[in-house]
mmCIF file of C-alpha atoms in Angstrom:
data_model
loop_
_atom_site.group_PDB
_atom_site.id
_atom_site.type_symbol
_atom_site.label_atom_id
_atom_site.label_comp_id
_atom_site.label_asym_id
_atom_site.label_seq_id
_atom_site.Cartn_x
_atom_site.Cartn_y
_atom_site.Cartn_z
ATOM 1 C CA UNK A 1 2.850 -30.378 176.672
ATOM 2 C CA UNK A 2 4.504 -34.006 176.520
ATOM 3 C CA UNK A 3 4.862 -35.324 180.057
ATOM 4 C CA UNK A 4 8.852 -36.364 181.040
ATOM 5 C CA UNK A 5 9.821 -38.953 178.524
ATOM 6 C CA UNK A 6 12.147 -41.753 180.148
ATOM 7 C CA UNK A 7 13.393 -45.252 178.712
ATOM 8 C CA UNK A 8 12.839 -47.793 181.368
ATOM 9 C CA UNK A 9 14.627 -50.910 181.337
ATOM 10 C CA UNK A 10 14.084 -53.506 184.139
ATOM 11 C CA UNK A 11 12.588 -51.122 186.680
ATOM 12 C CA UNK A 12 15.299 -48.226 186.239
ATOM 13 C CA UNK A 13 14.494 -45.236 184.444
ATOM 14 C CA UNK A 14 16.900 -43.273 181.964
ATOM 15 C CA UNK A 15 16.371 -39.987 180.370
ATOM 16 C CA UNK A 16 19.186 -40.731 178.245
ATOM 17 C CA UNK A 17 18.226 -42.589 174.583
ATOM 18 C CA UNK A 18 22.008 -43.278 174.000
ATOM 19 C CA UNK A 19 24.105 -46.046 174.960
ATOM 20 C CA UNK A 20 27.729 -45.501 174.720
ATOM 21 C CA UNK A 21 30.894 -48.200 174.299
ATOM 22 C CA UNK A 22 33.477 -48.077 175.282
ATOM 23 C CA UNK A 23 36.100 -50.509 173.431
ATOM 24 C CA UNK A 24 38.446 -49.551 170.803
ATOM 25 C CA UNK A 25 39.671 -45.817 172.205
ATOM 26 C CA UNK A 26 41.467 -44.658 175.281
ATOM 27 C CA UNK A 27 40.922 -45.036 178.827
ATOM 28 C CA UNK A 28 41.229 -40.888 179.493
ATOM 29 C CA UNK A 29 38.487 -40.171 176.949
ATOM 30 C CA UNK A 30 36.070 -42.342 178.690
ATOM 31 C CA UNK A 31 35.028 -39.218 180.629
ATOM 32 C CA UNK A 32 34.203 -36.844 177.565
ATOM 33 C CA UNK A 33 32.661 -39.577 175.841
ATOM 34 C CA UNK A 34 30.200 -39.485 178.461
ATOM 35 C CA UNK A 35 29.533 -36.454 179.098
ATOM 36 C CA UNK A 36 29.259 -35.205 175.745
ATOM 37 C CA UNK A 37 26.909 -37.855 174.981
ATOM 38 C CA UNK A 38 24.910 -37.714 177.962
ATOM 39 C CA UNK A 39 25.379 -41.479 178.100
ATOM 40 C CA UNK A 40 23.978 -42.992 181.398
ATOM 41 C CA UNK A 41 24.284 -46.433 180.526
ATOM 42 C CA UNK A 42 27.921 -47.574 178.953
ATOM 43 C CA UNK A 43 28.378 -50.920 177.897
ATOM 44 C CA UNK A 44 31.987 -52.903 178.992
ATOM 45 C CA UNK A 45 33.636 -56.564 177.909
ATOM 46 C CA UNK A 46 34.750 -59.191 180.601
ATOM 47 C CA UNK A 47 38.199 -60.670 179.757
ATOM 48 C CA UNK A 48 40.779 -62.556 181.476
ATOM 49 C CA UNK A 49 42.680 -60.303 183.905
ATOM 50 C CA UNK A 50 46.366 -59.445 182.938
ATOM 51 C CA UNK A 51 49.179 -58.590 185.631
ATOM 52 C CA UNK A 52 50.592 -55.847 183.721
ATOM 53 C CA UNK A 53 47.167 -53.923 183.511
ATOM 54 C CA UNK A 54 46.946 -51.740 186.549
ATOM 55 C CA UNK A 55 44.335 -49.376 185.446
ATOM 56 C CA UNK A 56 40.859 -50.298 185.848
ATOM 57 C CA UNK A 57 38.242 -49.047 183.557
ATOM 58 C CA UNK A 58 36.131 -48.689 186.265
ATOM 59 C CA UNK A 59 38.201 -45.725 187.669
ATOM 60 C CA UNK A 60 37.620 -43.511 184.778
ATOM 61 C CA UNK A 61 33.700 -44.153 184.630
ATOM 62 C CA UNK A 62 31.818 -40.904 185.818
ATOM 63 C CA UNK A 63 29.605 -41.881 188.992
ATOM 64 C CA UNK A 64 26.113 -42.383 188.147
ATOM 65 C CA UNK A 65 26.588 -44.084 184.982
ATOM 66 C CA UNK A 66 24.877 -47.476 185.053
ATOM 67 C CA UNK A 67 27.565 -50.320 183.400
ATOM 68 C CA UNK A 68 25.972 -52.918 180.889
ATOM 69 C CA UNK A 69 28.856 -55.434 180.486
ATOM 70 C CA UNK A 70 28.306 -57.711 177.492
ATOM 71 C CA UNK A 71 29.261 -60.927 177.199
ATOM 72 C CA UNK A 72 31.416 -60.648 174.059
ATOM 73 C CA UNK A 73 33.394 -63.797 173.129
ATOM 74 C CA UNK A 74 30.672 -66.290 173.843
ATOM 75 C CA UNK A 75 30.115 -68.793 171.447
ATOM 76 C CA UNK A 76 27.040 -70.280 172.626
ATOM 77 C CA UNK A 77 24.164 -70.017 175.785
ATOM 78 C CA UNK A 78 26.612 -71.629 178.543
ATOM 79 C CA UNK A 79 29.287 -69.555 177.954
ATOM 80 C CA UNK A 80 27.303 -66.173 177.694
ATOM 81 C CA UNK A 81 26.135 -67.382 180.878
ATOM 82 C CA UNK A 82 29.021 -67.748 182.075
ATOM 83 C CA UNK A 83 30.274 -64.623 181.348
ATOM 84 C CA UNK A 84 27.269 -62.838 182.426
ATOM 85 C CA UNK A 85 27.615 -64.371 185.997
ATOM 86 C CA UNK A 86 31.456 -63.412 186.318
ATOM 87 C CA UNK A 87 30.498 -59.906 185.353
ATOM 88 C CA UNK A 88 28.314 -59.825 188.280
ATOM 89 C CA UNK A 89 30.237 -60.931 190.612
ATOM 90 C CA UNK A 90 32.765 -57.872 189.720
ATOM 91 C CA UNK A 91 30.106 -56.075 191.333
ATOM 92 C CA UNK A 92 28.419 -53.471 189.001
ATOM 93 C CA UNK A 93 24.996 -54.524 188.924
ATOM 94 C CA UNK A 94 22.291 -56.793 187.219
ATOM 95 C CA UNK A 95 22.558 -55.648 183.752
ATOM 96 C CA UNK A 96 23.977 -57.397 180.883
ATOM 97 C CA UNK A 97 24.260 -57.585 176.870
ATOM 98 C CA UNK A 98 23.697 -61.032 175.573
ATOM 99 C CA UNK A 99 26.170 -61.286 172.899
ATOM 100 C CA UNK A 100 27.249 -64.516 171.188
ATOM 101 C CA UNK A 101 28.796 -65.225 167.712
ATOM 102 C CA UNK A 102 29.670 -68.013 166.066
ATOM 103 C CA UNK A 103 31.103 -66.582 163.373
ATOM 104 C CA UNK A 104 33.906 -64.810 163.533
ATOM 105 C CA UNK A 105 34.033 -63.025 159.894
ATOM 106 C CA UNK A 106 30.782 -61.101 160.319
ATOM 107 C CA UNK A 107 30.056 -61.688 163.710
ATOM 108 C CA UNK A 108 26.499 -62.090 163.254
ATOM 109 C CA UNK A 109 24.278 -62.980 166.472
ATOM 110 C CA UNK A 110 23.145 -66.626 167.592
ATOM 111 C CA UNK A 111 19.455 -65.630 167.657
ATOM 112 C CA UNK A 112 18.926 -69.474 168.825
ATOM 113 C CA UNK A 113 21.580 -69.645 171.689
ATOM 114 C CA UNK A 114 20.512 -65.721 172.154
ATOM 115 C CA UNK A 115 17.546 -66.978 173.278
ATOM 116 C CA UNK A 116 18.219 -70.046 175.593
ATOM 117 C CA UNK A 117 21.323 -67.607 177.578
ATOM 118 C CA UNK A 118 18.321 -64.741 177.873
ATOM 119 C CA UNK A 119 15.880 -67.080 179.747
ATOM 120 C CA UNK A 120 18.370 -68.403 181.789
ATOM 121 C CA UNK A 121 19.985 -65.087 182.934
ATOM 122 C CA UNK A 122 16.202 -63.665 183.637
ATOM 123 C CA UNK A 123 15.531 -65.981 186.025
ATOM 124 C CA UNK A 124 18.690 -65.559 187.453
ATOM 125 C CA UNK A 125 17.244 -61.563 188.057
ATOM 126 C CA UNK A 126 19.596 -60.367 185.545
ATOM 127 C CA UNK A 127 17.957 -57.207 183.301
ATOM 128 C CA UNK A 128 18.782 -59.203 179.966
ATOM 129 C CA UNK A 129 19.447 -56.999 176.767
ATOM 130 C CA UNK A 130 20.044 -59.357 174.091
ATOM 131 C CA UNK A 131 21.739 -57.984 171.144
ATOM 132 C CA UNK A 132 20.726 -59.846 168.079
ATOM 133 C CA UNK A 133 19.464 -60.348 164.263
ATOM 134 C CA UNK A 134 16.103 -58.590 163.788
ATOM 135 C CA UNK A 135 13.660 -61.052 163.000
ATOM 136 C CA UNK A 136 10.404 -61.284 164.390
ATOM 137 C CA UNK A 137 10.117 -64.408 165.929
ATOM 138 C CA UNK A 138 12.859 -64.314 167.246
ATOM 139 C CA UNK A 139 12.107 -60.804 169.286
ATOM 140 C CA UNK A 140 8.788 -62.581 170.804
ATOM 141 C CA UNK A 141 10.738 -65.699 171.792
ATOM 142 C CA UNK A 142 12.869 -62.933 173.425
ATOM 143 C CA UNK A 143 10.311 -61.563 175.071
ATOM 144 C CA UNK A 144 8.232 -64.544 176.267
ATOM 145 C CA UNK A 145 12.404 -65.200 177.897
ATOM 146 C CA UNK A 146 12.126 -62.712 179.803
ATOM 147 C CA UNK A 147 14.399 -59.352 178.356
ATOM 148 C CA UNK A 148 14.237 -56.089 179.115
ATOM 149 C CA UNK A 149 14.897 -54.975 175.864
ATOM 150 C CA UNK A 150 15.688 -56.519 172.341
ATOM 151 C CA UNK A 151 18.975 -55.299 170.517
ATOM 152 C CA UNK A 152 18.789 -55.423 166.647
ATOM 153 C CA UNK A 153 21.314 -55.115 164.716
ATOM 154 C CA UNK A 154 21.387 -52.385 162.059
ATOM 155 C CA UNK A 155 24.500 -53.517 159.878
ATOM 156 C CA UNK A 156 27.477 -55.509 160.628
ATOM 157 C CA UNK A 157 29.233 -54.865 163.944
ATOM 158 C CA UNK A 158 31.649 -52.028 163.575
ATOM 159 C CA UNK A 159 31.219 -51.179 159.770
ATOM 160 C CA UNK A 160 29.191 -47.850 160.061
ATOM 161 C CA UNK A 161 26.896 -48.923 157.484
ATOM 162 C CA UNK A 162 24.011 -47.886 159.007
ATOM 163 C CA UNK A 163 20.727 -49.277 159.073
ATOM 164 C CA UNK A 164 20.848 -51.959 156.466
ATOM 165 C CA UNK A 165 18.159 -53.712 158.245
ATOM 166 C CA UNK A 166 15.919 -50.957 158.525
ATOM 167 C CA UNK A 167 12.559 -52.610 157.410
ATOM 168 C CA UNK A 168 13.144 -55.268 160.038
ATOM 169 C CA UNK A 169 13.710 -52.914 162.894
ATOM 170 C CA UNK A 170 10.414 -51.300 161.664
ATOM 171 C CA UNK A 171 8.976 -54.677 162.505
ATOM 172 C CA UNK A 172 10.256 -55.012 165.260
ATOM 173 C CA UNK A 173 9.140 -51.660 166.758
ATOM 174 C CA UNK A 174 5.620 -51.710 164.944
ATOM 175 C CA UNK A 175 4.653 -55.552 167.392
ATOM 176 C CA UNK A 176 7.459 -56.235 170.271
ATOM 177 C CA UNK A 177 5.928 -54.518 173.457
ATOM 178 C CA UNK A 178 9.730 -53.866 174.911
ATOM 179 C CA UNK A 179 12.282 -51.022 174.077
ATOM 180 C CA UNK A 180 13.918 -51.609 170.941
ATOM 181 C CA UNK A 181 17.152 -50.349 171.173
ATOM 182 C CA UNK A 182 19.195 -50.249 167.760
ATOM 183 C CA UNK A 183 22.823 -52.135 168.414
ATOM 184 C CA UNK A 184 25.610 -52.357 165.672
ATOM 185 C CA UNK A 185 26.370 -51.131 162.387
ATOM 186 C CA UNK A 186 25.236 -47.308 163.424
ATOM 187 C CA UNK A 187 27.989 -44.710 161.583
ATOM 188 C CA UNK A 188 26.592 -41.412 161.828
ATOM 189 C CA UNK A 189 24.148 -39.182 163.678
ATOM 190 C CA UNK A 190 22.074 -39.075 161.190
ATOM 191 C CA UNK A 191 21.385 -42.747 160.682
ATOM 192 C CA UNK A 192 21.246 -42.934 164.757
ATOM 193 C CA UNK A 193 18.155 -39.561 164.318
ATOM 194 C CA UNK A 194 16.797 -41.835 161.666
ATOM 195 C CA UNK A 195 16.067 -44.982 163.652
ATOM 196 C CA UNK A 196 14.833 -42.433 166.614
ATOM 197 C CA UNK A 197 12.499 -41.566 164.417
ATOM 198 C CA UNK A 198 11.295 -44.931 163.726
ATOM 199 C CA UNK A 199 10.424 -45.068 166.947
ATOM 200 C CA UNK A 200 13.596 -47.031 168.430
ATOM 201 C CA UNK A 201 13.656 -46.673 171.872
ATOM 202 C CA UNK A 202 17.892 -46.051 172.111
ATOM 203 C CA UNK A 203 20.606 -46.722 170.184
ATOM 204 C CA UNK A 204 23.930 -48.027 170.739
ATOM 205 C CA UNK A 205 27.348 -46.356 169.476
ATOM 206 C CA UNK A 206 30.972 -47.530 169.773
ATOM 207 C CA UNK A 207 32.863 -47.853 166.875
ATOM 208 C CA UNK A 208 31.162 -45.275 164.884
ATOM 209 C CA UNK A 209 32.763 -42.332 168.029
ATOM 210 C CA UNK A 210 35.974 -44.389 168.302
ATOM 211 C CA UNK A 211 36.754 -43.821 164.954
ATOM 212 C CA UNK A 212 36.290 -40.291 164.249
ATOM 213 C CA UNK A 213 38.086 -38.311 164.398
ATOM 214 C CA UNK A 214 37.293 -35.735 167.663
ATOM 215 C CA UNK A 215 35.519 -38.602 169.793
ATOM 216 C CA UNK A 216 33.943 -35.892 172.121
ATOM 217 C CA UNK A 217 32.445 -33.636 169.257
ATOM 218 C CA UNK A 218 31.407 -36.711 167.253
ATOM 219 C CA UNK A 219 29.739 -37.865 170.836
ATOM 220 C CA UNK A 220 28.342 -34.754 171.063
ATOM 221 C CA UNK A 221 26.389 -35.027 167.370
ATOM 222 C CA UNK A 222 25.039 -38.056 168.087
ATOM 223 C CA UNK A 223 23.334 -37.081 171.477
ATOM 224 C CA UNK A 224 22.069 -34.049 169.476
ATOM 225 C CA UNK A 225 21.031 -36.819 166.382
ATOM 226 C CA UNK A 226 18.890 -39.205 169.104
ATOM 227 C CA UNK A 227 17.096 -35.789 170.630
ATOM 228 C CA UNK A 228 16.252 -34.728 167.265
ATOM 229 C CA UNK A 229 14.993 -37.850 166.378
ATOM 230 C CA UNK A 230 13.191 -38.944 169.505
ATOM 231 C CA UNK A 231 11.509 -35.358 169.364
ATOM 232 C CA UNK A 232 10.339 -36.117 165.643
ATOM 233 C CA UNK A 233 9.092 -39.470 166.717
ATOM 234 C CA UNK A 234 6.862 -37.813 169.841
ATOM 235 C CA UNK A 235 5.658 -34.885 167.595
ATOM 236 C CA UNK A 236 4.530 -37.763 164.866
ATOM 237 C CA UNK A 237 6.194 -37.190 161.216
ATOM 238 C CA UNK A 238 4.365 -35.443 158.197
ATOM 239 C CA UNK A 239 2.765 -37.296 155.911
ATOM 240 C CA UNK A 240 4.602 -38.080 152.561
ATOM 241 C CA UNK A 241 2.796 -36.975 149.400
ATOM 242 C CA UNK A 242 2.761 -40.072 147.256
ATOM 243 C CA UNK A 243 2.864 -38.254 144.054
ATOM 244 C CA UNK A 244 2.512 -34.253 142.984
ATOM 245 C CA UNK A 245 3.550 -31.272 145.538
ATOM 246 C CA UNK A 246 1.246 -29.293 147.697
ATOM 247 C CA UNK A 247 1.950 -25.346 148.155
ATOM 248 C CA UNK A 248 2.902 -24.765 151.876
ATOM 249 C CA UNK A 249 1.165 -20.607 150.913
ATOM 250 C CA UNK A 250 -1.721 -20.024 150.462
ATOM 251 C CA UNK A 251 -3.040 -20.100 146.685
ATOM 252 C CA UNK A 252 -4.946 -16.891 146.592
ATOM 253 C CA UNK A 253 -3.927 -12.731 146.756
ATOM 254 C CA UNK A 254 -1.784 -13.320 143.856
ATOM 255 C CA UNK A 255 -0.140 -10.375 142.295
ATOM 256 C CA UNK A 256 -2.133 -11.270 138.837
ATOM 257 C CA UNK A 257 -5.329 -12.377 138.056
ATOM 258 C CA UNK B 1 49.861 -77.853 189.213
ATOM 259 C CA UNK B 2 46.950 -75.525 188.357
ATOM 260 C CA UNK B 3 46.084 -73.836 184.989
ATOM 261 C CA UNK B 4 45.468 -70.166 185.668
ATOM 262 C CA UNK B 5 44.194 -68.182 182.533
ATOM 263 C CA UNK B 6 45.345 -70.921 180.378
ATOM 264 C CA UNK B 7 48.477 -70.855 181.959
ATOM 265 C CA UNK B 8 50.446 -73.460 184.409
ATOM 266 C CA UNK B 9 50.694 -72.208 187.738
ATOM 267 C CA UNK B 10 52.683 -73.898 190.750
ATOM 268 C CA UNK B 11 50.008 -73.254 193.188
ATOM 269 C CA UNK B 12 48.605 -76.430 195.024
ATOM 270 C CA UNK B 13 47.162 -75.637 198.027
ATOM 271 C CA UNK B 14 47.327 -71.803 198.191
ATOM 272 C CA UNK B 15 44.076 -69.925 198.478
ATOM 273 C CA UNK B 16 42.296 -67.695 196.209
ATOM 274 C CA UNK B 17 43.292 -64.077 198.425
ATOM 275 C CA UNK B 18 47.480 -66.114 197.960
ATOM 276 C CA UNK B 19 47.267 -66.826 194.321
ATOM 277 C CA UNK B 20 45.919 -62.824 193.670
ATOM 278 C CA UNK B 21 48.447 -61.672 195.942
ATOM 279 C CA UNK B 22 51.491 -63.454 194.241
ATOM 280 C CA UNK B 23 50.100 -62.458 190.349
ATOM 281 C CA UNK B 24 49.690 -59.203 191.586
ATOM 282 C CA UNK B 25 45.783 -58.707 191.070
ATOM 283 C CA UNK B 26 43.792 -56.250 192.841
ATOM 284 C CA UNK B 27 40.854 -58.368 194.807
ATOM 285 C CA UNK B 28 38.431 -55.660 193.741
ATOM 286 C CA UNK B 29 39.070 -55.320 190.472
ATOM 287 C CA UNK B 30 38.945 -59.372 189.170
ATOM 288 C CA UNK B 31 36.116 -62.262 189.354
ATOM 289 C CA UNK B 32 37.616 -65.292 189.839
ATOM 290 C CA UNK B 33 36.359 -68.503 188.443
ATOM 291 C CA UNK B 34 37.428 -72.172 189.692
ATOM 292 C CA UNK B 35 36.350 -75.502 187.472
ATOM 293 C CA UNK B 36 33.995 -72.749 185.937
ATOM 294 C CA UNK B 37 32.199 -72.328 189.383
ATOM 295 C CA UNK B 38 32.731 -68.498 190.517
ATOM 296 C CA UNK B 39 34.319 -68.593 193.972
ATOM 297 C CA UNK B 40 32.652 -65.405 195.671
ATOM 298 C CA UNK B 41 34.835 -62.807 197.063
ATOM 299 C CA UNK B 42 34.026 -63.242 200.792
ATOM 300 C CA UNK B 43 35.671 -66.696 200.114
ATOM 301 C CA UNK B 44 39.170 -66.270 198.542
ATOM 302 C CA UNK B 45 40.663 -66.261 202.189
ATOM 303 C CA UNK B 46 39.175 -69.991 202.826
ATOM 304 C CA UNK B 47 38.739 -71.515 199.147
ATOM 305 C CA UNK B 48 41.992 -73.527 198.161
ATOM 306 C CA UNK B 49 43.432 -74.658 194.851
ATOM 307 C CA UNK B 50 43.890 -77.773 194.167
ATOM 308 C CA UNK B 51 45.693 -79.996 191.869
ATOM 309 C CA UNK B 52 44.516 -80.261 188.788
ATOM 310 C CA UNK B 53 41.911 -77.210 189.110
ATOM 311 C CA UNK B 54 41.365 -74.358 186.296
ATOM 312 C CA UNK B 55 41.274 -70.940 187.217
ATOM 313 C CA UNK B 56 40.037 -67.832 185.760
ATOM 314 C CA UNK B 57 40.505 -64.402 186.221
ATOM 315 C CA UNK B 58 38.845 -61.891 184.623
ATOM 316 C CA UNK B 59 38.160 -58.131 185.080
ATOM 317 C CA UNK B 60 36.274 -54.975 183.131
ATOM 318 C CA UNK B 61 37.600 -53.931 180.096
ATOM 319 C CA UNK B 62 36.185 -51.584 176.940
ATOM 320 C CA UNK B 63 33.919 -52.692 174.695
ATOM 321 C CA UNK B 64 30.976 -52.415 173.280
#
């Protein structure tokens, strides 16, 4: 028997291997979205406060459910930083997504500036889970920065492509000693079950619930799609025959000579 | 004058908790940000805006 199987990220422990957003759908389905994912961490955006908005997204966050803002709309280290301290001081913990584009038509990661605002914000105490473009070197200078985890990419941010990058996650998971948790690009369950079974440690969904079309069910599927897959990765996959078959009966008793 | 979220605001010599109060911000809900320093909330009674200064207020919304 397997012993209890947590992901632990900067000293806290999660039995949940999905990580849920929460932009792009409304406020009142926060609450299914999480349960029906099982989501204990959710991830949030930090933007300039607006007199009409009364609401707080706070309020319709279950209790228990550990927030990982991001720090969307940085364009380099200082203002990730920035962002990442603000967040803080809204009171919701240590944890934070390094995010920072400078590219706004395929808002691919500063890996560079990814790695300066990570070893800034680590020794600030902040559990640092920089999203960002899966290349090796880059993952160790992550690492050697301090983070608690390292994000790849799969595809583009919000285009449900699925894992375009899937040889470099492999990389990434086969030699970086911290969680690998798959971030961006992630349509469907299955592709989520597939990198579980790569050995990811989590993945992260937002766009890929907010646009189907029941949120809840679809949220549902994909906590069902990272079980299956983590499962699969624990039990250890078959082996793949490179060429011919191999009968799965036994190849004597026949009913002829 | 001040620059609050990009915008002028007549608010020279009000503090933090005054400036909140008259926008209509919930304390607990914003972080507030002066000359890209963040003031901490046990200080918005005593920190006051000056001339010239640049605010920022931000709060918690979705994303991902």
């Amino acid at each position: 028997m397997q012993t209890e199987d947590t992901l632990v990220l900067g000293g806290h422990t999660f039995h949940s291997r999905f990580i849920l957003g929460s932009g792009k759908y409304s406020l009142s389905l926060i609450e299914a979205a999480v349960k029906y994912a099982g989501a204990e961490l959710i991830t949030l955006a930090v933007r300039r406060a607006n007199t009409k908005e009364q609401e707080s997204i706070l309020d319709f966050i279950p209790e228990g459910v550990t927030l990982l803002p991001n720090t969307s709309g940085a364009r380099n280290a200082s203002e990730a930083v920035r962002i990442a301290r603000l967040a803080r001081e809204l009171g919701c913990g240590d944890f934070v997504k390094i995010e920072i584009m400078r590219d706004s038509r395929y808002l691919l990661p500063d890996n560079a500036e990814t790695v300066k605002a990570t070893e800034i914000l680590a020794k600030e105490g902040f559990v640092v889970m920089p999203y960002m473009y899966p290349d090796l070197n880059t993952a160790r200078d992550l690492v050697n920065a301090g983070a608690a985890s390292v994000m790849p990419l799969a595809s583009p941010i919000g285009s449900n492509k699925g894992l375009a990058t899937k040889e470099f996650i492999q990389i990434l998971i086969d030699e970086i000693d911290l969680p690998i948790i798959v971030d961006a690009g992630i349509g469907r369950p299955s592709q989520a079950c597939e990198a579980m079974e790569m050995g990811a440690a989590a993945v992260m969904c937002n766009t890929a619930l907010a646009t189907a079309g029941d949120l809840p069910l679809m949220a549902e599927a994909f906590r069902q799609a990272v079980e299956a897959g983590r499962k699969a990765y624990l039990s250890g996959l078959g082996r793949v025959l490179l060429r011919g078959a191999e009968a799965s009966d036994t190849l004597t008793g026949f009913l002829h000579d | 004058m001040i620059t609050v979220n990009g915008k002028p605001e007549d608010a020279d010599g009000i503090t933090v908790t005054a400036l909140l109060a008259r926008t209509g911000y919930t304390p607990q809900q914003v972080a507030v940000e002066r000359n890209e320093e963040i003031v901490p909330r046990a200080q918005y009674d005593t920190v006051m805006l000056h001339d010239g200064d640049t605010v920022e207020i931000v709060r918690f919304v979705g994303g991902g």
